Short mmCIF file of C-alpha atoms in Angstrom, two decimals:
data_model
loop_
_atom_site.label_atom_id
_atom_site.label_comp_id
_atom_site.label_asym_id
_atom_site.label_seq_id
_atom_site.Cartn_x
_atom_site.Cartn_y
_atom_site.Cartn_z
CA UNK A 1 16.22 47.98 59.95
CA UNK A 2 13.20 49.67 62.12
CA UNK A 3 11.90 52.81 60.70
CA UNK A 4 12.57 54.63 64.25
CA UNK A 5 16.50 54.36 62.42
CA UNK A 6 14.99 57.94 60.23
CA UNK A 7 15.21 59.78 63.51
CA UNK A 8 19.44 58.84 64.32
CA UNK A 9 20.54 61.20 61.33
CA UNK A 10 24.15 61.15 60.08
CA UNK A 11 25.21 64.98 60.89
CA UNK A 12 28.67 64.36 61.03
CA UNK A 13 31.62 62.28 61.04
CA UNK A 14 32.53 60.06 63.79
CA UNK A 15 35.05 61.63 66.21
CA UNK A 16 38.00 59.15 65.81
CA UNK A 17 39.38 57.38 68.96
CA UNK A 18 42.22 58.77 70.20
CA UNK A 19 44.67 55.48 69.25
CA UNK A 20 43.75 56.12 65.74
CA UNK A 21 44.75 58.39 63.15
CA UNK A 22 42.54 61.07 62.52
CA UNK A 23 42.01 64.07 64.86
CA UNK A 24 38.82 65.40 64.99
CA UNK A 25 37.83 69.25 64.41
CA UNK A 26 34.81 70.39 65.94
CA UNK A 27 32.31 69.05 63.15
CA UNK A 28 33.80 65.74 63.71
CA UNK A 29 31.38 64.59 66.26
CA UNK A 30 28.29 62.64 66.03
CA UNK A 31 24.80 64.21 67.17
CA UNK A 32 21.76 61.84 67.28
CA UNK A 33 18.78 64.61 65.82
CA UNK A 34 15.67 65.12 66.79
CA UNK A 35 12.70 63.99 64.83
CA UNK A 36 12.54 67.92 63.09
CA UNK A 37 16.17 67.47 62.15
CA UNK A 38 16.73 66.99 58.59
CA UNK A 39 17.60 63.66 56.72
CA UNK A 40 19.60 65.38 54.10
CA UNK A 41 21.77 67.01 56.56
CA UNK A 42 25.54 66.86 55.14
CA UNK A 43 28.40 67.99 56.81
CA UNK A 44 31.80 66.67 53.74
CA UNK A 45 31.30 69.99 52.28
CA UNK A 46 32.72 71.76 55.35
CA UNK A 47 35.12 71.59 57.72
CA UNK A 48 38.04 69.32 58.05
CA UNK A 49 39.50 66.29 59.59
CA UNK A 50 43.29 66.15 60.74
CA UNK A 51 45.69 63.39 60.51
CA UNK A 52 47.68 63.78 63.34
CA UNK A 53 51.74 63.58 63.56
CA UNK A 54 52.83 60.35 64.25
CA UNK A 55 49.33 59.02 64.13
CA UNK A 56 48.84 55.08 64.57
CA UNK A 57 48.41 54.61 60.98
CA UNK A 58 51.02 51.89 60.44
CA UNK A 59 51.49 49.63 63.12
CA UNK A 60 55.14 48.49 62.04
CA UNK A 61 57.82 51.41 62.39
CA UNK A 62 58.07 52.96 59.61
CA UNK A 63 61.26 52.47 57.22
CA UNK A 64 62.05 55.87 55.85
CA UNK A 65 64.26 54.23 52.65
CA UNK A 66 63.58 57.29 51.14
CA UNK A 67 62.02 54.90 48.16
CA UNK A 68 58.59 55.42 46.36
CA UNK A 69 58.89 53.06 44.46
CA UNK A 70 55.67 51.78 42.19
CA UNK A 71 53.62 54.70 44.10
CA UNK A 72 52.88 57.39 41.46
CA UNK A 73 53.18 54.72 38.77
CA UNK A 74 50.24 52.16 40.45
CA UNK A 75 48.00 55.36 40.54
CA UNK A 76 48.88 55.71 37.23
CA UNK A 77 47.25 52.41 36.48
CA UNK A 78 44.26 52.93 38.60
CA UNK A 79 43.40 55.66 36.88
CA UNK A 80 43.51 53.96 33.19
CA UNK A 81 41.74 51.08 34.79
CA UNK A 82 38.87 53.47 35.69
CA UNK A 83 38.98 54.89 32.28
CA UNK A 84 38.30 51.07 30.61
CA UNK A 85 35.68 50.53 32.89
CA UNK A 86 37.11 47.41 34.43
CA UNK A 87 34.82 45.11 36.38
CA UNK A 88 35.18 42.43 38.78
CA UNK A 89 38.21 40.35 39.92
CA UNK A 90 40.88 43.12 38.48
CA UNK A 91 44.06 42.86 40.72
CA UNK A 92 45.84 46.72 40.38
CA UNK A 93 49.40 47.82 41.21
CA UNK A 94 50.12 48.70 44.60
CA UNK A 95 48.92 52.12 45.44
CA UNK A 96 48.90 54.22 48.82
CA UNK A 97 46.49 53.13 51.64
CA UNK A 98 45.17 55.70 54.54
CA UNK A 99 43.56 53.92 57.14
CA UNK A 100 41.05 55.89 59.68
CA UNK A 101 38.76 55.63 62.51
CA UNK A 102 35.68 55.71 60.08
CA UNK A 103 34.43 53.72 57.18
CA UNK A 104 34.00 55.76 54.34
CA UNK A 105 31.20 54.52 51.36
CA UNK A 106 31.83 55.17 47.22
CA UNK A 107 30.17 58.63 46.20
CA UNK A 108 31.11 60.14 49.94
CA UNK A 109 33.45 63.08 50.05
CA UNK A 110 35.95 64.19 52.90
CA UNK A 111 38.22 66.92 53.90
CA UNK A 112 41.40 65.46 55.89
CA UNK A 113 44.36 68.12 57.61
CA UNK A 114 47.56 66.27 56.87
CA UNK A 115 50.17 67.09 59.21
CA UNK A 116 52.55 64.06 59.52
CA UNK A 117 55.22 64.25 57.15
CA UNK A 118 55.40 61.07 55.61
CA UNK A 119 51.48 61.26 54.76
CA UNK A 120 52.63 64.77 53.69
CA UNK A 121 54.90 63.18 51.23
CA UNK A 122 52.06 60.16 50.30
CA UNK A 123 49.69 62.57 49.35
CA UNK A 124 52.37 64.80 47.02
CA UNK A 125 53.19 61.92 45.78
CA UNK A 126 49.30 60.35 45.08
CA UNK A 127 48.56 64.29 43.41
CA UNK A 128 45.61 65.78 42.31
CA UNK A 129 43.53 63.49 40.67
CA UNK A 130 45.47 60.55 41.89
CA UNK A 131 44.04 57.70 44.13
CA UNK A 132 44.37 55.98 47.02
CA UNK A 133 42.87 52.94 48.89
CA UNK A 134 40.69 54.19 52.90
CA UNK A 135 39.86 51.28 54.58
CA UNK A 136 38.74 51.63 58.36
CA UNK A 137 41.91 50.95 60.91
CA UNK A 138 41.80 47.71 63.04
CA UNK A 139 41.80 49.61 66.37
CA UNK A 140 38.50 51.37 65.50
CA UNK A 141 36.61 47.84 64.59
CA UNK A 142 33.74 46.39 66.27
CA UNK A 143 34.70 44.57 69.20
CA UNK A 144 32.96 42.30 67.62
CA UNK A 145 35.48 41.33 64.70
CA UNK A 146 38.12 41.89 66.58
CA UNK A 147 37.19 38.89 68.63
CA UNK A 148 36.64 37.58 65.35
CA UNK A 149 37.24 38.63 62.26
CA UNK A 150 35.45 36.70 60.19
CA UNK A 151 32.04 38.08 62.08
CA UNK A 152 30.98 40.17 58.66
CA UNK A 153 30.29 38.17 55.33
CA UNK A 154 33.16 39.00 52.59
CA UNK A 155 35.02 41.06 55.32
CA UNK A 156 38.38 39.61 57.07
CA UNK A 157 41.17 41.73 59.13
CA UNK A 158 44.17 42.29 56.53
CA UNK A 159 46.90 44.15 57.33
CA UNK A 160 46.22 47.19 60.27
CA UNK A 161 43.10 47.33 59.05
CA UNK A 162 40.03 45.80 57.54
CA UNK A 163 39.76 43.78 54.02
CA UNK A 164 37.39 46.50 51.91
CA UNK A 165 37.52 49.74 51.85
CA UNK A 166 37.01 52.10 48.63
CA UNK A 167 39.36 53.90 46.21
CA UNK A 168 39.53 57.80 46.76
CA UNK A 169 40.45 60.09 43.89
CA UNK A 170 42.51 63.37 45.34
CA UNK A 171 39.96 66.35 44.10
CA UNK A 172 42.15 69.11 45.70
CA UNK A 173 45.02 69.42 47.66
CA UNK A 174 45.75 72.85 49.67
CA UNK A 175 49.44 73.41 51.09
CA UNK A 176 49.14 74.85 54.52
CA UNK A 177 51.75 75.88 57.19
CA UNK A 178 53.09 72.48 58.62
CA UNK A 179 51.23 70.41 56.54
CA UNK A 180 48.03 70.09 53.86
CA UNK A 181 44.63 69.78 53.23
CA UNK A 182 43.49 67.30 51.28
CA UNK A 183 39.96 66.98 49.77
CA UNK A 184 38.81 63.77 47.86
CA UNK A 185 35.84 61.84 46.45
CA UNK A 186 35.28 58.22 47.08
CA UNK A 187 35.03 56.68 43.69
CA UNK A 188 34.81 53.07 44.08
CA UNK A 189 34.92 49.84 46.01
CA UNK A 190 37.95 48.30 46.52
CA UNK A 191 39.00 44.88 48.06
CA UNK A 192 42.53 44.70 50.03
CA UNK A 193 44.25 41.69 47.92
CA UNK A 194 47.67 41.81 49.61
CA UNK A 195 49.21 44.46 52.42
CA UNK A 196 52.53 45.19 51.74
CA UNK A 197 52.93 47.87 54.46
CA UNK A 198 56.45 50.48 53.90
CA UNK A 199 58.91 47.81 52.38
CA UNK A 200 59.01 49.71 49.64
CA UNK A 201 58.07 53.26 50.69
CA UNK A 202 57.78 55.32 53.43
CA UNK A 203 54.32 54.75 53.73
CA UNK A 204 52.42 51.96 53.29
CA UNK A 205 50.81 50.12 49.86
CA UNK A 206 48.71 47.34 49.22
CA UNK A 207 47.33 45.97 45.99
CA UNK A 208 43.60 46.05 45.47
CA UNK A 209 40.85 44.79 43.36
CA UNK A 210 37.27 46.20 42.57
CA UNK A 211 34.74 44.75 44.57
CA UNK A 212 31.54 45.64 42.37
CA UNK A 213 27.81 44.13 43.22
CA UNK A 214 27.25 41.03 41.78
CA UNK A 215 23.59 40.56 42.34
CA UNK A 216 22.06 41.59 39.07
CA UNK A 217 24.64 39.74 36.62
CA UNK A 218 24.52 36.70 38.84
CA UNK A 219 20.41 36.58 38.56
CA UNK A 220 21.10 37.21 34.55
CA UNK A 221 23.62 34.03 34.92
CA UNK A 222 21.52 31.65 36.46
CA UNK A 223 18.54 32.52 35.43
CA UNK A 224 18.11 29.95 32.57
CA UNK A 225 14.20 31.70 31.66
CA UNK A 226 14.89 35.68 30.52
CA UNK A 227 11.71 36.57 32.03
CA UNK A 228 12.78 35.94 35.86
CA UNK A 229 15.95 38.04 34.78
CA UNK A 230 13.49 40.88 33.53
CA UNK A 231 11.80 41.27 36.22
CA UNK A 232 14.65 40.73 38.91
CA UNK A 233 16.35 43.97 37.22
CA UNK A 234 12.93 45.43 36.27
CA UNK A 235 12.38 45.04 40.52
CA UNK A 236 15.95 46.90 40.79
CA UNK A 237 14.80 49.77 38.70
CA UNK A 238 11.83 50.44 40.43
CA UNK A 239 13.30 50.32 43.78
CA UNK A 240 15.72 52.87 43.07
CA UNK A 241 13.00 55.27 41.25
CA UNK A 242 11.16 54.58 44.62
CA UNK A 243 13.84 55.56 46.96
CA UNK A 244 14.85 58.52 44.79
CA UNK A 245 11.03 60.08 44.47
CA UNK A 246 10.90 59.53 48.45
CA UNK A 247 14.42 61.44 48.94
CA UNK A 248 12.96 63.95 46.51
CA UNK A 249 9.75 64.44 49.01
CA UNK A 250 11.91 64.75 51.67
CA UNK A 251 13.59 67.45 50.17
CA UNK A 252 10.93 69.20 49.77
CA UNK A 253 8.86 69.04 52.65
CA UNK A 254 12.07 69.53 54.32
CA UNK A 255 11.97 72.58 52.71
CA UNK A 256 8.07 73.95 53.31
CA UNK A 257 8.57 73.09 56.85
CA UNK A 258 11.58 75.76 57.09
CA UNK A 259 14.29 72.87 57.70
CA UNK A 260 17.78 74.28 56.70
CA UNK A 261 20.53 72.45 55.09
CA UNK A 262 17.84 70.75 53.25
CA UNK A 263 19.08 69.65 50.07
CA UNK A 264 20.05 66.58 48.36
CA UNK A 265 24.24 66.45 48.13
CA UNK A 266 25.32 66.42 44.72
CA UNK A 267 26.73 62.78 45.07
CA UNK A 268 23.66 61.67 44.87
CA UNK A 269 22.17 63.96 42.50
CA UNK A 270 25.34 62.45 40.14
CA UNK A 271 24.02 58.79 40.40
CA UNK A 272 20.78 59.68 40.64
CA UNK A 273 18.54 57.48 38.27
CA UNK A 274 17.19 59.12 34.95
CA UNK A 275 13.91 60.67 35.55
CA UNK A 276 10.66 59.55 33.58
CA UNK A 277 9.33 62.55 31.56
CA UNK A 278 5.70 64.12 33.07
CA UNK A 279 3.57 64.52 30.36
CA UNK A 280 0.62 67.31 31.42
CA UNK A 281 -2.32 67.35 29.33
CA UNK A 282 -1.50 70.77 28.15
CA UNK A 283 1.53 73.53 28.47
CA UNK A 284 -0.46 75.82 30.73
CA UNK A 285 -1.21 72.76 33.30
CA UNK A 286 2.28 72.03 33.45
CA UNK A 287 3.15 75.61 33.74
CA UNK A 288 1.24 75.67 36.82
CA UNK A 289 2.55 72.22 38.35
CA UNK A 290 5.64 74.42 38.01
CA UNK A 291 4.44 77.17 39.90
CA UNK A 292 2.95 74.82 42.06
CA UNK A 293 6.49 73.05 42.65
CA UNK A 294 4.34 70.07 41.81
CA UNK A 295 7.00 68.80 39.42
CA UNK A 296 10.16 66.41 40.23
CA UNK A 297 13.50 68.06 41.12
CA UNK A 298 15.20 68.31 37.46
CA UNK A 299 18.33 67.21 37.22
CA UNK A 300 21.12 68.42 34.47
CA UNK A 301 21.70 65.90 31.26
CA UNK A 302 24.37 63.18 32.41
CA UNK A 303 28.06 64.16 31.57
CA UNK A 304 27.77 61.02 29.01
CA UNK A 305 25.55 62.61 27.41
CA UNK A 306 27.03 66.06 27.32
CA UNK A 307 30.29 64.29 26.13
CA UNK A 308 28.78 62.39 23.02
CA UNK A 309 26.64 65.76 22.41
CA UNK A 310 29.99 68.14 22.59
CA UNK A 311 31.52 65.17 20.04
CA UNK A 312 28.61 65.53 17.40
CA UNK A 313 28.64 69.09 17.74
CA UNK A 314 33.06 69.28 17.22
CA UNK A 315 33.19 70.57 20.30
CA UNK A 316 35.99 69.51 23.18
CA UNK A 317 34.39 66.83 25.18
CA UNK A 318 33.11 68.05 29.02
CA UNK A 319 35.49 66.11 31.23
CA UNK A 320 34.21 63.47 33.14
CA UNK A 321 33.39 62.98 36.48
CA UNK A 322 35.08 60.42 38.42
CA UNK A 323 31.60 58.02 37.97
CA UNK A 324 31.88 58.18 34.34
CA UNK A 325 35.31 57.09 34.19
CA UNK A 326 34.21 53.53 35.15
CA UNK A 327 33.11 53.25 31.55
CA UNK A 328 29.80 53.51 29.65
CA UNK A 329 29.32 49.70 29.16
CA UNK A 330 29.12 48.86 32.76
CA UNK A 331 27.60 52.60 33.56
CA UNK A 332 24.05 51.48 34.33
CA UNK A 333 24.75 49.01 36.73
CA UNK A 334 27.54 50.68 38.30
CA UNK A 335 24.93 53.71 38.92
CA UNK A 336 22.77 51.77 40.55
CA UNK A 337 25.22 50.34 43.14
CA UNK A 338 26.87 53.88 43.33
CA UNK A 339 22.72 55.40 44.01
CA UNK A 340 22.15 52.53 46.39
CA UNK A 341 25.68 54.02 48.16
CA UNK A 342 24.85 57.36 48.15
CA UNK A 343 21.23 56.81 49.53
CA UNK A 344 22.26 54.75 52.16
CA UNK A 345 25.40 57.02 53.19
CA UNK A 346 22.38 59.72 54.27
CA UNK A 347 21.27 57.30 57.20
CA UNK A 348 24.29 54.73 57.76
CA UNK A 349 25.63 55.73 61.03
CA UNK A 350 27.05 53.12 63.05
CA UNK A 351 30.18 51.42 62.16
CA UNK A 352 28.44 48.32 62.11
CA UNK A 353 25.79 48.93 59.39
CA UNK A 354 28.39 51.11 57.43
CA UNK A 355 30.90 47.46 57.36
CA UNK A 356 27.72 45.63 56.21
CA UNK A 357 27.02 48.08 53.24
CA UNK A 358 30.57 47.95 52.14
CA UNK A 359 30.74 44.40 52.10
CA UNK A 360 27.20 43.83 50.61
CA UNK A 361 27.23 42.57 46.86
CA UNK A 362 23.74 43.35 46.29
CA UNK A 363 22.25 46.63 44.88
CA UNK A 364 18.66 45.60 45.91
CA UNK A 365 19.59 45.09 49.46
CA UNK A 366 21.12 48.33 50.12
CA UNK A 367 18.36 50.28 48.24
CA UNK A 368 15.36 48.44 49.97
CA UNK A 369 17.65 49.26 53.13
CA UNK A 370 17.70 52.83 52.37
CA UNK A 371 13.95 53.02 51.46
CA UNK A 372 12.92 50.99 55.04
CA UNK A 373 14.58 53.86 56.90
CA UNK A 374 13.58 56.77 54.16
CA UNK A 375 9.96 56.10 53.81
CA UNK A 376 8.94 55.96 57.61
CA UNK A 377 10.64 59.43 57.71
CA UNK A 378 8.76 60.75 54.65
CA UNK A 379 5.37 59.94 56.39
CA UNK A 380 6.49 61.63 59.56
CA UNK A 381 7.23 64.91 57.30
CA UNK A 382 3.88 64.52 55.51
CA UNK A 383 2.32 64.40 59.15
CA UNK A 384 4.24 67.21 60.35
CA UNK A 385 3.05 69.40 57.04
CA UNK A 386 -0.21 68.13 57.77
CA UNK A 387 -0.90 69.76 61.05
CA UNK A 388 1.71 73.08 60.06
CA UNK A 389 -0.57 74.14 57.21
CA UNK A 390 -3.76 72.46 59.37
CA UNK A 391 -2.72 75.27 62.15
CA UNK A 392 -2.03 77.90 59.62
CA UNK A 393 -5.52 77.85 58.16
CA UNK A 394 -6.93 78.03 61.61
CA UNK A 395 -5.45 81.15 62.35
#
């Protein structure tokens, strides 16, 4: 990707076409910023999309049998599937699909305005804290794949919609006059399996499977000499502390340049990578660094590690957020991938290079993806703070 990518920010959500199912709201709308507009720029945390009545959501009319069955029950499943920290090929029970004009990535978070009553009725029945499958709708595709749909790697047309998508967990769920708002958090990768449409509800389910990255246990596989392995992961880690000390400078020359909206979302902050320690010759030099904002962002202990602390101490474990479920065997990995998400969600913009990342197995891609369009922008800040404070101490 070129590094003149920094400059075409994501500020917003794509505004839906008007075939497919979402309605936008004012923020909906994409704005291509200026080199002084900010990287971190996030818009999830405000603001709302609608789903409009009678949206084209399911292509087939819809038969209101007035049976759910195997809806709350398949969520039901997802959710204890989370909690073992299943990986790979793991085909679930069918649970509710919403398909939209925009391709959502795991750790992104979304506001939708339900108004059609039998996604009304989907999303009482899904709950708080229960899940359901977002995959972009067909309609909204590249022309590209709809010519032919095998034109992405690992991605196929299945259903109304496209093959992969991710598994949203229901955070909060507002009742409003003629319909709901619905907040959730995009927890995971999913892969489409089998669409079953409304055969058996009045609105539609598919069964899914996680679709996790591959890359690193595949290079521990065939790696017959431990040493390649080493380094392939060592490669990994270093990438990601890369990529997350360059978001960090953003942030903060973001910040001394008088940039609002500056700061890193907490979904990344969550998946973040643990921070080396800075070790300062003596207390009143780091002190200073302090003063100085010299030192890395901090981040708060890991809810792991609050959990196994509250445990030892007899206390009630913190809960977990939706990350954690996955497990703490596969955590480490799964962070990465979720990091390389999150990063890349702050510059993906076009629906082409969003498909790509979704159907990419490989953590080191998407993070040196991330860093080719972070790091350009990073030295355009430090050149920009260069000539502000240059300018300053003139006058």
């Amino acid at each position: 990707m070129s590094g003149s990518h920094c400059q075409q920010m994501r500020v917003g959500v794509r505004r839906p076409q008007a075939a497919c199912s979402l309605r936008a709201t004012p923020r909906s709308a994409v704005v291509r910023a200026s080199p002084s507009r900010s990287l971190l720029r996030q818009t999830s945390s405000s603001g709302s999309r609608k789903v409009a009545r009678h949206a084209l959501m399911e292509p087939e009319s819809r038969k209101a049998t007035g049976n759910n069955t195997g809806s709350s029950s398949s969520t039901d499943n997802v959710g204890k599937a989370l909690a073992r920290g299943d990986k790979g090929v793991l085909t679930l029970n069918r649970v509710p699909v919403l398909y939209t004009s925009s391709v959502l990535l795991p750790t992104e978070e979304d506001t939708f305005h339900v108004e059609d009553p039998h996604y009304v009725d989907m999303f009482e029945s899904v709950g708080v804290s229960g899940v359901f499958a977002h995959c972009l709708h067909g309609v909204s595709a590249p022309e590209a794949m709809r010519i032919n749909e095998n034109a992405f790697d690992r991605v196929t047309m299945r259903g109304p919609g496209i093959s992969v998508g991710c598994l949203a967990k229901v955070t909060k769920i507002e009742h409003l006059s003629g319909g709901m708002k619905v907040s959730f958090k995009c927890v995971r990768r999913c892969n489409l399996v089998k669409y079953h449409g409304v055969e058996r509800s009045i609105f539609p389910l598919v069964d899914v499977a996680w679709q996790d990255d591959t890359d690193l246990e595949e290079v521990i596989v065939r790696e017959s000499r431990t040493e390649a392995a080493a380094q392939y992961i060592q490669y990994v880690s270093e990438a990601e502390q890369t990529l997350w000390s360059c978001l960090v400078e953003i942030e903060r020359l973001e910040k001394a340049l008088g940039h609002t909206q500056c700061a890193l979302p907490d979904s990344l902050l969550e998946v973040a990578p643990p921070e080396a320690k800075n070790k300062f010759p003596s207390r009143a030099v780091a002190e200073m660094k302090i003063w100085l904002g010299a030192v890395d962002k901090k981040r708060p202990p890991s809810v792991n590690a609050n959990v196994a602390r509250d445990r030892l101490q007899g206390k009630e474990g913190k809960k977990m957020t939706p990350y954690e479920e996955i497990g703490e065997k596969s955590y480490k990995f799964t962070r990465q991938e979720l990091f390389s998400f999150a990063a890349a969600a702050l510059v993906a913009e076009r629906t082409e290079e969003r498909i790509a990342l979704l159907a990419s197995n490989s953590t080191k891609a998407k993070l040196e993806w991330a860093l080719s369009a972070a790091k350009p922008y990073m030295e355009q800040l430090r050149t920009e703070a260069t000539m502000y404070s240059a300018f300053n101490n003139r006058s």
